[in-house]
Structures are given as C-alpha cells and as structure tokens.
Amino acid sequence: MEINSMELSNIDIEVTNKPDKEIRTMPKDKLTVSPTIIIEEISRGQKMLHRYKLTQESITIGRGYDNDIILSDPHICPNHIHIDFAQGSWKVNDQNSINGSFLENPKSKKQNADQHIIDDGDIISVGKSQLRILFIDHPVTPTVHFSAFESFINLMRHPVSLFISIAMFIGIAGSLGYLSSPIESNFSQFFVNAIGMAIVFALWPGGVSLVSHLTKHDARTMTQLGISFVFFNLMWFSDFIDTMVAFNTASNSLAILVATLLSIGLTFSLFWLNCSIGFHMTAKRRAIVSFSLTALLFGGTYLVQYSHKPEFNPRPQYNATLMAPNFLLAPSSSVDKFIDDNNLLFEKASKAALSDK
C-alpha cells in the first residue's frame, strides 16, 4: 500500500510539473475544434428548426432511424452523409446519396460538399433541408434586455386589458353605426352588429397566430388579440381625426395628407408588431413584410375605389359630412360678414374685368 501511494504521488508530481509552454504553443485549430459539434436544422429563411449537440467523432445523418440525426425530408437518403472528426478537423463524407450534398455559399454557386473540411458556420444542403454546423466556441449574440415595450405587450395580453379593448371596440362601432343610421333604430340592433364586426376583426390576429403555430413558433394568441384591438381602437380615433380635418379644411389641404399618413403609420405599426410577436425574423425582414402588407392593403383599397370612379362626372361632388358647430376648429363668420366678404369679392372681380378691357 505504501508503494502504491508513493507511485501515485510521483505520478501526480510529474503531471503537475509539466511545462506550460506545451499548451501555449498548441496550434489554434487544436484549441477551437474539438469532437463536440453543434448541428442546427434550419429553414430556407435561416430560421432554426432543431438543434443538436453531439460529442462523438462520427455523426451519421439521413432518413433512416439508425442515424444520429434523423431528417424527414423525402429527398434525403436513409444514409445520406457522415460527418467525421479526424486530425483536428471535421469532414463531410457523402454516402453516394441520390441528390447529393452541397455547400451553401451566398457569394458563389453551390459546391459539392463531399470531402469538404468544415469551417465554423458552414451550411450544408441535403435534399431540400439545410444544416448549419457550429463549433463550441461560436460567438453568440448579446443578451437582449427586457424593455418597456415588452412590458406593454405583456400588459395587453392580460385578460382584463383584452376585455377592455374589445369592449371599447364594440362600443365605438355600435355608437358610430347608431349615429350614422338615417332612420330611427334600436341601439341593441347596432350592438349586435358591432359584436359581429369585432368577431370579423378578430380573424386577423387569429390568423396570424395560426400561421405562427404552423411555422413552429409560439402562437401567443392572447397577445396578438390584445395588441390588434388596441390598434383597431387607435384607428377609430384616426378616422375621427380624418373626419375632423376634412370638415375644417379644403379638399386639397396638406392636413388631409397628414391624417392619411397617420392611418398608414398605425397600420404599418400593427403589422410590425404582429410579425415581432409571432415570428422570429430580422428587423429588416420584419420591416419589409410590414411595408408590403401595408402597401397591399392601402394600394388595393385605392385601386378598388379608383376602378369605381367614373372618368367624367357632370355633377359636382360635395362633402356632405354633417357635424355640430362645436367641431369647428375656427369660429364661423356671421351672415352679415359673409355677405360683405362676397360683395368685396365681386367688386374685385369687376375691377379686374374692366382693367382687362
């Protein structure tokens, strides 16, 4: 027993007394590449579907159930490729697959991935699937702090907030329908119509949640409903501002354009939030999708209205919007002042006509 203890202590001394220069002079590749590897199955839009962390030196990938990574793509062979670790690097070995394996390179055409030495971040196409290969020292993006904006989203998905938003929408829709009716009707009739309108409007956030769920994202239905109805109520307010501006200004006023841009901005913000809540995408892609949906909505509405507009209408068009005098931003003039202003206008026109002769 004493001899064994002495032998063990000697071994310990020899190990601990090894010079540090051996580690410091070790090649960089030996430090950064190890038998541990991360393989991510991603979509064509670079969205991560599955992630695997493997430690063996040979990894099999295919459709067969005996593989380390099993893919359901029917264009992949049962034993499609092997990824092997040898001499400090990983190499792709295609197993004579039918559709081959290719290295995705955005700067050039696809290259055959067979016998390719893998670099960190390489994307390999097998069938219609894509695999992104990462090493364990691959940098990760910085942690994102929770913002007040995220707190607002969480508040809107609360059942009480959602109920208040939907109740406000139904109340506004019912009141506008009651006030716009040319005949005397019971308010409960418009209340029922407003509930039906709320159900129709709820189809949009419900549809976004369904698409999000089908694309393997978190549906977050309550959040989509809460945010959408908040913006629907803001759009009611935007319509009121638009009506106020049209009532107080001329048809070619710049204020009408500003009011229209407010509606477009609210719509874009709603689509942007729907994408942010329901899908994992870059800020650029989110902006492009939101802009496209906004342009499709407003552009389509304009085209429909323009197609129903006659080429020539001999009858003058009047804005028949009736509002109480309290909605006037500027006080109206008296009858006597209106007549005096008209007389001055006619006098100027008569003088201008005489001067032309």
mmCIF file of C-alpha atoms in Angstrom:
data_model
loop_
_atom_site.group_PDB
_atom_site.id
_atom_site.type_symbol
_atom_site.label_atom_id
_atom_site.label_comp_id
_atom_site.label_asym_id
_atom_site.label_seq_id
_atom_site.Cartn_x
_atom_site.Cartn_y
_atom_site.Cartn_z
ATOM 1 C CA MET A 1 0.000 0.000 0.000
ATOM 2 C CA GLU A 2 2.838 2.365 0.760
ATOM 3 C CA ILE A 3 4.491 1.674 -2.569
ATOM 4 C CA ASN A 4 1.250 2.377 -4.429
ATOM 5 C CA SER A 5 0.823 5.652 -2.590
ATOM 6 C CA MET A 6 4.331 6.700 -3.457
ATOM 7 C CA GLU A 7 3.847 5.778 -7.084
ATOM 8 C CA LEU A 8 0.619 7.751 -7.276
ATOM 9 C CA SER A 9 2.233 10.771 -5.649
ATOM 10 C CA ASN A 10 5.098 10.617 -8.108
ATOM 11 C CA ILE A 11 2.685 10.493 -10.977
ATOM 12 C CA ASP A 12 0.850 13.477 -9.598
ATOM 13 C CA ILE A 13 4.097 15.380 -9.310
ATOM 14 C CA GLU A 14 5.046 14.593 -12.866
ATOM 15 C CA VAL A 15 1.674 15.726 -14.224
ATOM 16 C CA THR A 16 1.535 18.942 -12.292
ATOM 17 C CA ASN A 17 5.118 19.797 -13.134
ATOM 18 C CA LYS A 18 4.577 19.689 -16.896
ATOM 19 C CA PRO A 19 5.769 22.904 -18.550
ATOM 20 C CA ASP A 20 3.057 25.383 -19.596
ATOM 21 C CA LYS A 21 4.757 26.013 -22.929
ATOM 22 C CA GLU A 22 3.215 22.875 -24.430
ATOM 23 C CA ILE A 23 -0.290 24.290 -24.020
ATOM 24 C CA ARG A 24 0.591 27.813 -25.056
ATOM 25 C CA THR A 25 2.290 26.705 -28.273
ATOM 26 C CA MET A 26 -0.527 24.336 -29.245
ATOM 27 C CA PRO A 27 -1.931 25.180 -32.689
ATOM 28 C CA LYS A 28 -5.026 27.342 -32.705
ATOM 29 C CA ASP A 29 -7.071 24.750 -34.604
ATOM 30 C CA LYS A 30 -6.476 22.250 -31.831
ATOM 31 C CA LEU A 31 -7.959 24.659 -29.318
ATOM 32 C CA THR A 32 -11.003 25.767 -31.316
ATOM 33 C CA VAL A 33 -12.033 22.465 -32.944
ATOM 34 C CA SER A 34 -12.968 19.553 -30.712
ATOM 35 C CA PRO A 35 -15.074 16.406 -31.077
ATOM 36 C CA THR A 36 -18.018 18.410 -29.699
ATOM 37 C CA ILE A 37 -20.074 19.937 -32.506
ATOM 38 C CA ILE A 38 -23.441 21.679 -32.839
ATOM 39 C CA ILE A 39 -25.643 20.936 -35.851
ATOM 40 C CA GLU A 40 -28.736 23.052 -36.496
ATOM 41 C CA GLU A 41 -31.500 22.141 -38.909
ATOM 42 C CA ILE A 42 -32.618 25.454 -40.443
ATOM 43 C CA SER A 43 -35.218 26.615 -42.932
ATOM 44 C CA ARG A 44 -34.544 28.414 -46.205
ATOM 45 C CA GLY A 45 -35.121 31.667 -44.327
ATOM 46 C CA GLN A 46 -32.317 30.798 -41.855
ATOM 47 C CA LYS A 47 -34.802 30.015 -39.076
ATOM 48 C CA MET A 48 -33.576 27.392 -36.656
ATOM 49 C CA LEU A 49 -35.866 24.339 -36.503
ATOM 50 C CA HIS A 50 -33.852 21.862 -34.413
ATOM 51 C CA ARG A 51 -30.500 21.940 -32.662
ATOM 52 C CA TYR A 52 -28.258 19.001 -31.803
ATOM 53 C CA LYS A 53 -25.101 18.928 -29.677
ATOM 54 C CA LEU A 54 -23.034 15.836 -30.365
ATOM 55 C CA THR A 55 -19.774 14.601 -28.867
ATOM 56 C CA GLN A 56 -18.878 11.510 -30.917
ATOM 57 C CA GLU A 57 -16.241 11.619 -33.629
ATOM 58 C CA SER A 58 -18.504 10.202 -36.346
ATOM 59 C CA ILE A 59 -22.030 11.530 -36.950
ATOM 60 C CA THR A 60 -24.488 9.905 -39.325
ATOM 61 C CA ILE A 61 -27.277 11.919 -40.934
ATOM 62 C CA GLY A 62 -30.143 10.593 -43.008
ATOM 63 C CA ARG A 63 -33.736 9.456 -43.111
ATOM 64 C CA GLY A 64 -33.070 6.068 -41.521
ATOM 65 C CA TYR A 65 -33.939 5.524 -37.889
ATOM 66 C CA ASP A 66 -30.426 4.301 -37.051
ATOM 67 C CA ASN A 67 -28.837 7.728 -37.701
ATOM 68 C CA ASP A 68 -27.645 10.168 -35.080
ATOM 69 C CA ILE A 69 -29.697 12.918 -36.769
ATOM 70 C CA ILE A 70 -32.932 11.784 -38.422
ATOM 71 C CA LEU A 71 -34.417 14.051 -41.092
ATOM 72 C CA SER A 72 -37.909 13.542 -42.527
ATOM 73 C CA ASP A 73 -37.196 15.149 -45.898
ATOM 74 C CA PRO A 74 -38.198 12.556 -48.571
ATOM 75 C CA HIS A 75 -35.382 13.814 -50.838
ATOM 76 C CA ILE A 76 -32.786 12.561 -48.345
ATOM 77 C CA CYS A 77 -31.409 9.028 -48.488
ATOM 78 C CA PRO A 78 -31.689 6.694 -45.483
ATOM 79 C CA ASN A 79 -27.910 7.040 -45.024
ATOM 80 C CA HIS A 80 -27.098 10.359 -46.659
ATOM 81 C CA ILE A 81 -23.884 11.797 -45.190
ATOM 82 C CA HIS A 82 -21.371 11.212 -42.421
ATOM 83 C CA ILE A 83 -19.520 13.976 -40.605
ATOM 84 C CA ASP A 84 -16.252 12.622 -39.233
ATOM 85 C CA PHE A 85 -13.648 14.156 -36.933
ATOM 86 C CA ALA A 86 -10.049 13.358 -37.826
ATOM 87 C CA GLN A 87 -6.711 15.120 -37.373
ATOM 88 C CA GLY A 88 -8.292 18.084 -35.610
ATOM 89 C CA SER A 89 -10.953 18.894 -38.223
ATOM 90 C CA TRP A 90 -14.409 17.822 -39.325
ATOM 91 C CA LYS A 91 -15.009 16.439 -42.812
ATOM 92 C CA VAL A 92 -18.204 15.745 -44.779
ATOM 93 C CA ASN A 93 -18.428 12.294 -46.369
ATOM 94 C CA ASP A 94 -21.324 11.847 -48.772
ATOM 95 C CA GLN A 95 -22.542 8.237 -48.819
ATOM 96 C CA ASN A 96 -23.288 8.132 -52.563
ATOM 97 C CA SER A 97 -26.619 9.876 -51.971
ATOM 98 C CA ILE A 98 -29.045 10.285 -54.857
ATOM 99 C CA ASN A 99 -29.476 14.050 -54.621
ATOM 100 C CA GLY A 100 -26.030 14.811 -53.256
ATOM 101 C CA SER A 101 -24.895 17.252 -50.577
ATOM 102 C CA PHE A 102 -23.811 20.808 -51.278
ATOM 103 C CA LEU A 103 -22.066 23.655 -49.507
ATOM 104 C CA GLU A 104 -24.193 26.808 -49.459
ATOM 105 C CA ASN A 105 -22.161 29.890 -50.323
ATOM 106 C CA PRO A 106 -24.019 33.200 -50.820
ATOM 107 C CA LYS A 107 -21.116 34.670 -52.791
ATOM 108 C CA SER A 108 -20.872 31.876 -55.355
ATOM 109 C CA LYS A 109 -22.693 28.853 -56.738
ATOM 110 C CA LYS A 110 -23.302 25.707 -54.734
ATOM 111 C CA GLN A 111 -20.276 23.471 -54.302
ATOM 112 C CA ASN A 112 -20.150 19.737 -53.785
ATOM 113 C CA ALA A 113 -19.789 19.170 -50.047
ATOM 114 C CA ASP A 114 -18.250 15.697 -50.293
ATOM 115 C CA GLN A 115 -14.816 15.629 -48.596
ATOM 116 C CA HIS A 116 -15.256 19.271 -47.579
ATOM 117 C CA ILE A 117 -13.350 20.386 -44.470
ATOM 118 C CA ILE A 118 -15.948 22.116 -42.328
ATOM 119 C CA ASP A 119 -15.493 25.677 -41.119
ATOM 120 C CA ASP A 120 -17.461 27.242 -38.301
ATOM 121 C CA GLY A 121 -20.860 28.416 -39.615
ATOM 122 C CA ASP A 122 -20.895 26.322 -42.819
ATOM 123 C CA ILE A 123 -24.331 25.452 -44.208
ATOM 124 C CA ILE A 124 -24.725 22.052 -45.897
ATOM 125 C CA SER A 125 -27.742 21.339 -48.128
ATOM 126 C CA VAL A 126 -29.041 17.774 -48.120
ATOM 127 C CA GLY A 127 -32.167 17.232 -50.185
ATOM 128 C CA LYS A 128 -34.386 20.239 -49.506
ATOM 129 C CA SER A 129 -33.091 20.599 -45.959
ATOM 130 C CA GLN A 130 -30.217 22.695 -44.675
ATOM 131 C CA LEU A 131 -27.819 22.009 -41.817
ATOM 132 C CA ARG A 132 -25.762 24.744 -40.165
ATOM 133 C CA ILE A 133 -22.640 23.472 -38.400
ATOM 134 C CA LEU A 134 -21.163 25.371 -35.467
ATOM 135 C CA PHE A 135 -18.194 24.785 -33.198
ATOM 136 C CA ILE A 136 -18.456 25.118 -29.432
ATOM 137 C CA ASP A 137 -16.604 28.470 -29.410
ATOM 138 C CA HIS A 138 -19.004 30.018 -31.938
ATOM 139 C CA PRO A 139 -19.896 33.534 -30.714
ATOM 140 C CA VAL A 140 -23.447 34.136 -29.571
ATOM 141 C CA THR A 141 -25.427 37.338 -29.938
ATOM 142 C CA PRO A 142 -25.609 39.673 -26.921
ATOM 143 C CA THR A 143 -28.417 39.135 -24.449
ATOM 144 C CA VAL A 144 -31.414 41.369 -25.119
ATOM 145 C CA HIS A 145 -32.750 43.333 -22.167
ATOM 146 C CA PHE A 146 -36.467 43.441 -21.457
ATOM 147 C CA SER A 147 -37.791 46.848 -22.493
ATOM 148 C CA ALA A 148 -40.807 48.881 -21.501
ATOM 149 C CA PHE A 149 -42.227 47.987 -24.889
ATOM 150 C CA GLU A 150 -42.197 44.289 -23.943
ATOM 151 C CA SER A 151 -43.911 45.183 -20.669
ATOM 152 C CA PHE A 152 -46.637 46.950 -22.654
ATOM 153 C CA ILE A 153 -47.139 43.845 -24.798
ATOM 154 C CA ASN A 154 -47.426 41.665 -21.694
ATOM 155 C CA LEU A 155 -49.968 44.107 -20.255
ATOM 156 C CA MET A 156 -52.111 43.982 -23.397
ATOM 157 C CA ARG A 157 -52.368 40.187 -23.297
ATOM 158 C CA HIS A 158 -53.829 40.249 -19.795
ATOM 159 C CA PRO A 159 -57.486 39.076 -19.888
ATOM 160 C CA VAL A 160 -58.728 42.291 -18.251
ATOM 161 C CA SER A 161 -56.887 44.516 -20.749
ATOM 162 C CA LEU A 162 -58.086 42.363 -23.638
ATOM 163 C CA PHE A 163 -61.688 42.571 -22.406
ATOM 164 C CA ILE A 164 -61.477 46.360 -22.094
ATOM 165 C CA SER A 165 -60.023 46.729 -25.600
ATOM 166 C CA ILE A 166 -62.705 44.534 -27.189
ATOM 167 C CA ALA A 167 -65.465 46.280 -25.193
ATOM 168 C CA MET A 168 -64.181 49.686 -26.371
ATOM 169 C CA PHE A 169 -64.143 48.455 -29.969
ATOM 170 C CA ILE A 170 -67.721 47.166 -29.725
ATOM 171 C CA GLY A 171 -68.893 50.371 -28.030
ATOM 172 C CA ILE A 172 -67.290 52.635 -30.648
ATOM 173 C CA ALA A 173 -68.527 50.536 -33.575
ATOM 174 C CA GLY A 174 -72.068 50.379 -32.166
ATOM 175 C CA SER A 175 -72.194 54.107 -31.429
ATOM 176 C CA LEU A 176 -70.944 55.050 -34.901
ATOM 177 C CA GLY A 177 -73.491 52.750 -36.503
ATOM 178 C CA TYR A 178 -76.285 54.230 -34.385
ATOM 179 C CA LEU A 179 -75.302 57.852 -35.126
ATOM 180 C CA SER A 180 -74.840 57.180 -38.850
ATOM 181 C CA SER A 181 -78.200 55.499 -39.320
ATOM 182 C CA PRO A 182 -80.646 57.686 -41.320
ATOM 183 C CA ILE A 183 -83.641 56.076 -39.668
ATOM 184 C CA GLU A 184 -84.549 55.709 -36.023
ATOM 185 C CA SER A 185 -83.490 52.292 -34.751
ATOM 186 C CA ASN A 186 -82.908 50.442 -31.535
ATOM 187 C CA PHE A 187 -79.351 50.711 -30.231
ATOM 188 C CA SER A 188 -79.280 46.984 -29.367
ATOM 189 C CA GLN A 189 -79.514 46.189 -33.075
ATOM 190 C CA PHE A 190 -76.278 48.068 -33.742
ATOM 191 C CA PHE A 191 -74.761 46.478 -30.650
ATOM 192 C CA VAL A 192 -75.272 43.034 -32.172
ATOM 193 C CA ASN A 193 -73.762 44.243 -35.458
ATOM 194 C CA ALA A 194 -70.784 45.638 -33.543
ATOM 195 C CA ILE A 195 -70.185 42.238 -31.912
ATOM 196 C CA GLY A 196 -70.201 40.647 -35.361
ATOM 197 C CA MET A 197 -67.715 43.270 -36.562
ATOM 198 C CA ALA A 198 -65.454 42.507 -33.593
ATOM 199 C CA ILE A 199 -65.516 38.808 -34.484
ATOM 200 C CA VAL A 200 -64.584 39.606 -38.082
ATOM 201 C CA PHE A 201 -61.719 41.854 -36.987
ATOM 202 C CA ALA A 202 -60.517 39.139 -34.584
ATOM 203 C CA LEU A 203 -59.927 36.868 -37.574
ATOM 204 C CA TRP A 204 -56.757 38.816 -38.404
ATOM 205 C CA PRO A 205 -54.851 38.221 -35.125
ATOM 206 C CA GLY A 206 -56.296 34.712 -35.009
ATOM 207 C CA GLY A 207 -54.959 34.022 -38.499
ATOM 208 C CA VAL A 208 -51.530 35.395 -37.591
ATOM 209 C CA SER A 209 -51.440 33.141 -34.522
ATOM 210 C CA LEU A 210 -52.418 30.128 -36.634
ATOM 211 C CA VAL A 211 -49.660 30.794 -39.188
ATOM 212 C CA SER A 212 -47.193 31.305 -36.346
ATOM 213 C CA HIS A 213 -48.172 27.965 -34.834
ATOM 214 C CA LEU A 214 -47.941 26.143 -38.176
ATOM 215 C CA THR A 215 -44.440 27.534 -38.738
ATOM 216 C CA LYS A 216 -43.327 26.152 -35.352
ATOM 217 C CA HIS A 217 -43.386 29.461 -33.498
ATOM 218 C CA ASP A 218 -45.186 30.407 -30.308
ATOM 219 C CA ALA A 219 -48.774 31.327 -31.293
ATOM 220 C CA ARG A 220 -49.308 33.876 -28.444
ATOM 221 C CA THR A 221 -52.972 34.260 -29.389
ATOM 222 C CA MET A 222 -53.912 36.426 -26.417
ATOM 223 C CA THR A 223 -51.052 38.815 -27.127
ATOM 224 C CA GLN A 224 -51.980 39.081 -30.810
ATOM 225 C CA LEU A 225 -55.614 39.802 -29.924
ATOM 226 C CA GLY A 226 -54.721 42.386 -27.290
ATOM 227 C CA ILE A 227 -52.269 44.343 -29.467
ATOM 228 C CA SER A 228 -54.536 44.178 -32.530
ATOM 229 C CA PHE A 229 -57.615 45.538 -30.765
ATOM 230 C CA VAL A 230 -55.577 48.339 -29.193
ATOM 231 C CA PHE A 231 -54.563 49.419 -32.689
ATOM 232 C CA PHE A 232 -58.086 48.906 -34.022
ATOM 233 C CA ASN A 233 -59.295 51.410 -31.415
ATOM 234 C CA LEU A 234 -56.495 53.794 -32.367
ATOM 235 C CA MET A 235 -57.641 53.503 -35.975
ATOM 236 C CA TRP A 236 -61.158 54.563 -34.913
ATOM 237 C CA PHE A 237 -59.519 57.621 -33.363
ATOM 238 C CA SER A 238 -57.527 58.160 -36.563
ATOM 239 C CA ASP A 239 -60.747 58.068 -38.608
ATOM 240 C CA PHE A 240 -62.252 60.665 -36.286
ATOM 241 C CA ILE A 241 -59.228 62.926 -36.792
ATOM 242 C CA ASP A 242 -59.506 62.405 -40.551
ATOM 243 C CA THR A 243 -63.172 63.449 -40.454
ATOM 244 C CA MET A 244 -62.381 66.468 -38.289
ATOM 245 C CA VAL A 245 -59.651 67.597 -40.685
ATOM 246 C CA ALA A 246 -61.896 67.123 -43.720
ATOM 247 C CA PHE A 247 -64.658 69.113 -42.005
ATOM 248 C CA ASN A 248 -62.382 72.047 -41.181
ATOM 249 C CA THR A 249 -60.142 72.252 -44.247
ATOM 250 C CA ALA A 250 -60.372 72.310 -48.018
ATOM 251 C CA SER A 251 -60.174 69.107 -50.059
ATOM 252 C CA ASN A 252 -56.624 69.838 -51.236
ATOM 253 C CA SER A 253 -55.278 70.712 -47.795
ATOM 254 C CA LEU A 254 -51.996 69.283 -46.577
ATOM 255 C CA ALA A 255 -53.675 68.364 -43.281
ATOM 256 C CA ILE A 256 -55.717 65.661 -45.049
ATOM 257 C CA LEU A 257 -52.497 64.084 -46.304
ATOM 258 C CA VAL A 258 -51.076 64.144 -42.764
ATOM 259 C CA ALA A 259 -54.213 62.449 -41.415
ATOM 260 C CA THR A 260 -53.937 59.776 -44.118
ATOM 261 C CA LEU A 261 -50.280 59.200 -43.262
ATOM 262 C CA LEU A 262 -51.325 58.726 -39.623
ATOM 263 C CA SER A 263 -53.628 55.873 -40.654
ATOM 264 C CA ILE A 264 -50.882 54.316 -42.772
ATOM 265 C CA GLY A 265 -48.421 54.606 -39.881
ATOM 266 C CA LEU A 266 -50.815 52.887 -37.470
ATOM 267 C CA THR A 267 -51.407 50.062 -39.934
ATOM 268 C CA PHE A 268 -47.677 49.583 -40.502
ATOM 269 C CA SER A 269 -47.076 49.541 -36.726
ATOM 270 C CA LEU A 270 -49.785 46.896 -36.253
ATOM 271 C CA PHE A 271 -48.279 44.618 -38.898
ATOM 272 C CA TRP A 272 -44.790 45.200 -37.472
ATOM 273 C CA LEU A 273 -45.938 44.176 -34.001
ATOM 274 C CA ASN A 274 -47.774 41.118 -35.349
ATOM 275 C CA CYS A 275 -44.536 39.972 -37.005
ATOM 276 C CA SER A 276 -42.459 40.783 -33.926
ATOM 277 C CA ILE A 277 -44.742 38.831 -31.597
ATOM 278 C CA GLY A 278 -45.450 35.826 -33.795
ATOM 279 C CA PHE A 279 -42.282 35.189 -35.777
ATOM 280 C CA HIS A 280 -38.514 35.098 -35.328
ATOM 281 C CA MET A 281 -37.144 37.284 -38.114
ATOM 282 C CA THR A 282 -34.585 40.004 -38.573
ATOM 283 C CA ALA A 283 -35.558 43.657 -38.204
ATOM 284 C CA LYS A 284 -35.029 44.203 -41.931
ATOM 285 C CA ARG A 285 -37.281 41.314 -42.933
ATOM 286 C CA ARG A 286 -39.910 42.422 -40.419
ATOM 287 C CA ALA A 287 -39.918 45.932 -41.878
ATOM 288 C CA ILE A 288 -40.166 44.594 -45.445
ATOM 289 C CA VAL A 289 -43.092 42.299 -44.597
ATOM 290 C CA SER A 290 -44.920 45.075 -42.727
ATOM 291 C CA PHE A 291 -44.373 47.565 -45.546
ATOM 292 C CA SER A 292 -45.569 45.043 -48.139
ATOM 293 C CA LEU A 293 -48.769 44.270 -46.219
ATOM 294 C CA THR A 294 -49.450 47.980 -45.692
ATOM 295 C CA ALA A 295 -48.873 48.781 -49.375
ATOM 296 C CA LEU A 296 -51.094 45.845 -50.387
ATOM 297 C CA LEU A 297 -53.927 46.984 -48.110
ATOM 298 C CA PHE A 298 -53.932 50.691 -48.949
ATOM 299 C CA GLY A 299 -52.913 50.190 -52.580
ATOM 300 C CA GLY A 300 -55.650 47.611 -53.116
ATOM 301 C CA THR A 301 -58.240 49.856 -51.458
ATOM 302 C CA TYR A 302 -57.229 52.784 -53.662
ATOM 303 C CA LEU A 303 -57.395 50.676 -56.822
ATOM 304 C CA VAL A 304 -60.887 49.427 -55.949
ATOM 305 C CA GLN A 305 -62.110 52.969 -55.301
ATOM 306 C CA TYR A 306 -60.432 54.258 -58.463
ATOM 307 C CA SER A 307 -61.980 51.484 -60.578
ATOM 308 C CA HIS A 308 -65.483 52.511 -59.429
ATOM 309 C CA LYS A 309 -64.830 56.182 -60.097
ATOM 310 C CA PRO A 310 -66.315 57.416 -63.425
ATOM 311 C CA GLU A 311 -63.994 59.058 -65.935
ATOM 312 C CA PHE A 312 -66.205 62.153 -66.081
ATOM 313 C CA ASN A 313 -68.975 63.206 -63.748
ATOM 314 C CA PRO A 314 -71.011 66.239 -64.857
ATOM 315 C CA ARG A 315 -72.468 66.614 -61.394
ATOM 316 C CA PRO A 316 -70.345 68.399 -58.797
ATOM 317 C CA GLN A 317 -69.314 66.423 -55.762
ATOM 318 C CA TYR A 318 -69.973 67.816 -52.305
ATOM 319 C CA ASN A 319 -68.744 66.767 -48.915
ATOM 320 C CA ALA A 320 -71.992 66.046 -47.107
ATOM 321 C CA THR A 321 -70.418 65.434 -43.718
ATOM 322 C CA LEU A 322 -72.685 66.893 -41.026
ATOM 323 C CA MET A 323 -71.104 67.747 -37.699
ATOM 324 C CA ALA A 324 -72.029 70.009 -34.833
ATOM 325 C CA PRO A 325 -70.583 73.562 -34.867
ATOM 326 C CA ASN A 326 -68.522 72.613 -31.809
ATOM 327 C CA PHE A 327 -66.281 70.553 -34.082
ATOM 328 C CA LEU A 328 -65.159 73.683 -35.935
ATOM 329 C CA LEU A 329 -61.560 74.490 -35.032
ATOM 330 C CA ALA A 330 -62.033 78.118 -36.134
ATOM 331 C CA PRO A 331 -65.179 80.157 -35.299
ATOM 332 C CA SER A 332 -67.591 80.637 -38.173
ATOM 333 C CA SER A 333 -68.383 84.112 -39.502
ATOM 334 C CA SER A 334 -71.765 85.808 -39.160
ATOM 335 C CA VAL A 335 -74.221 86.179 -42.042
ATOM 336 C CA ASP A 336 -73.549 89.934 -42.424
ATOM 337 C CA LYS A 337 -69.791 89.395 -42.581
ATOM 338 C CA PHE A 338 -70.272 86.612 -45.140
ATOM 339 C CA ILE A 339 -72.328 88.947 -47.372
ATOM 340 C CA ASP A 340 -69.779 91.754 -47.036
ATOM 341 C CA ASP A 341 -66.928 89.416 -47.959
ATOM 342 C CA ASN A 342 -68.841 88.268 -51.042
ATOM 343 C CA ASN A 343 -69.547 91.857 -52.118
ATOM 344 C CA LEU A 344 -65.852 92.707 -51.827
ATOM 345 C CA LEU A 345 -65.014 89.649 -53.894
ATOM 346 C CA PHE A 346 -67.444 90.688 -56.655
ATOM 347 C CA GLU A 347 -66.071 94.230 -56.651
ATOM 348 C CA LYS A 348 -62.514 92.922 -57.109
ATOM 349 C CA ALA A 349 -63.667 90.674 -59.939
ATOM 350 C CA SER A 350 -65.477 93.579 -61.681
ATOM 351 C CA LYS A 351 -62.426 95.831 -61.421
ATOM 352 C CA ALA A 352 -60.215 93.075 -62.798
ATOM 353 C CA ALA A 353 -62.589 92.597 -65.737
ATOM 354 C CA LEU A 354 -62.662 96.335 -66.528
ATOM 355 C CA SER A 355 -58.874 96.582 -66.381
ATOM 356 C CA ASP A 356 -58.524 93.763 -68.900
ATOM 357 C CA LYS A 357 -60.625 95.726 -71.423
#
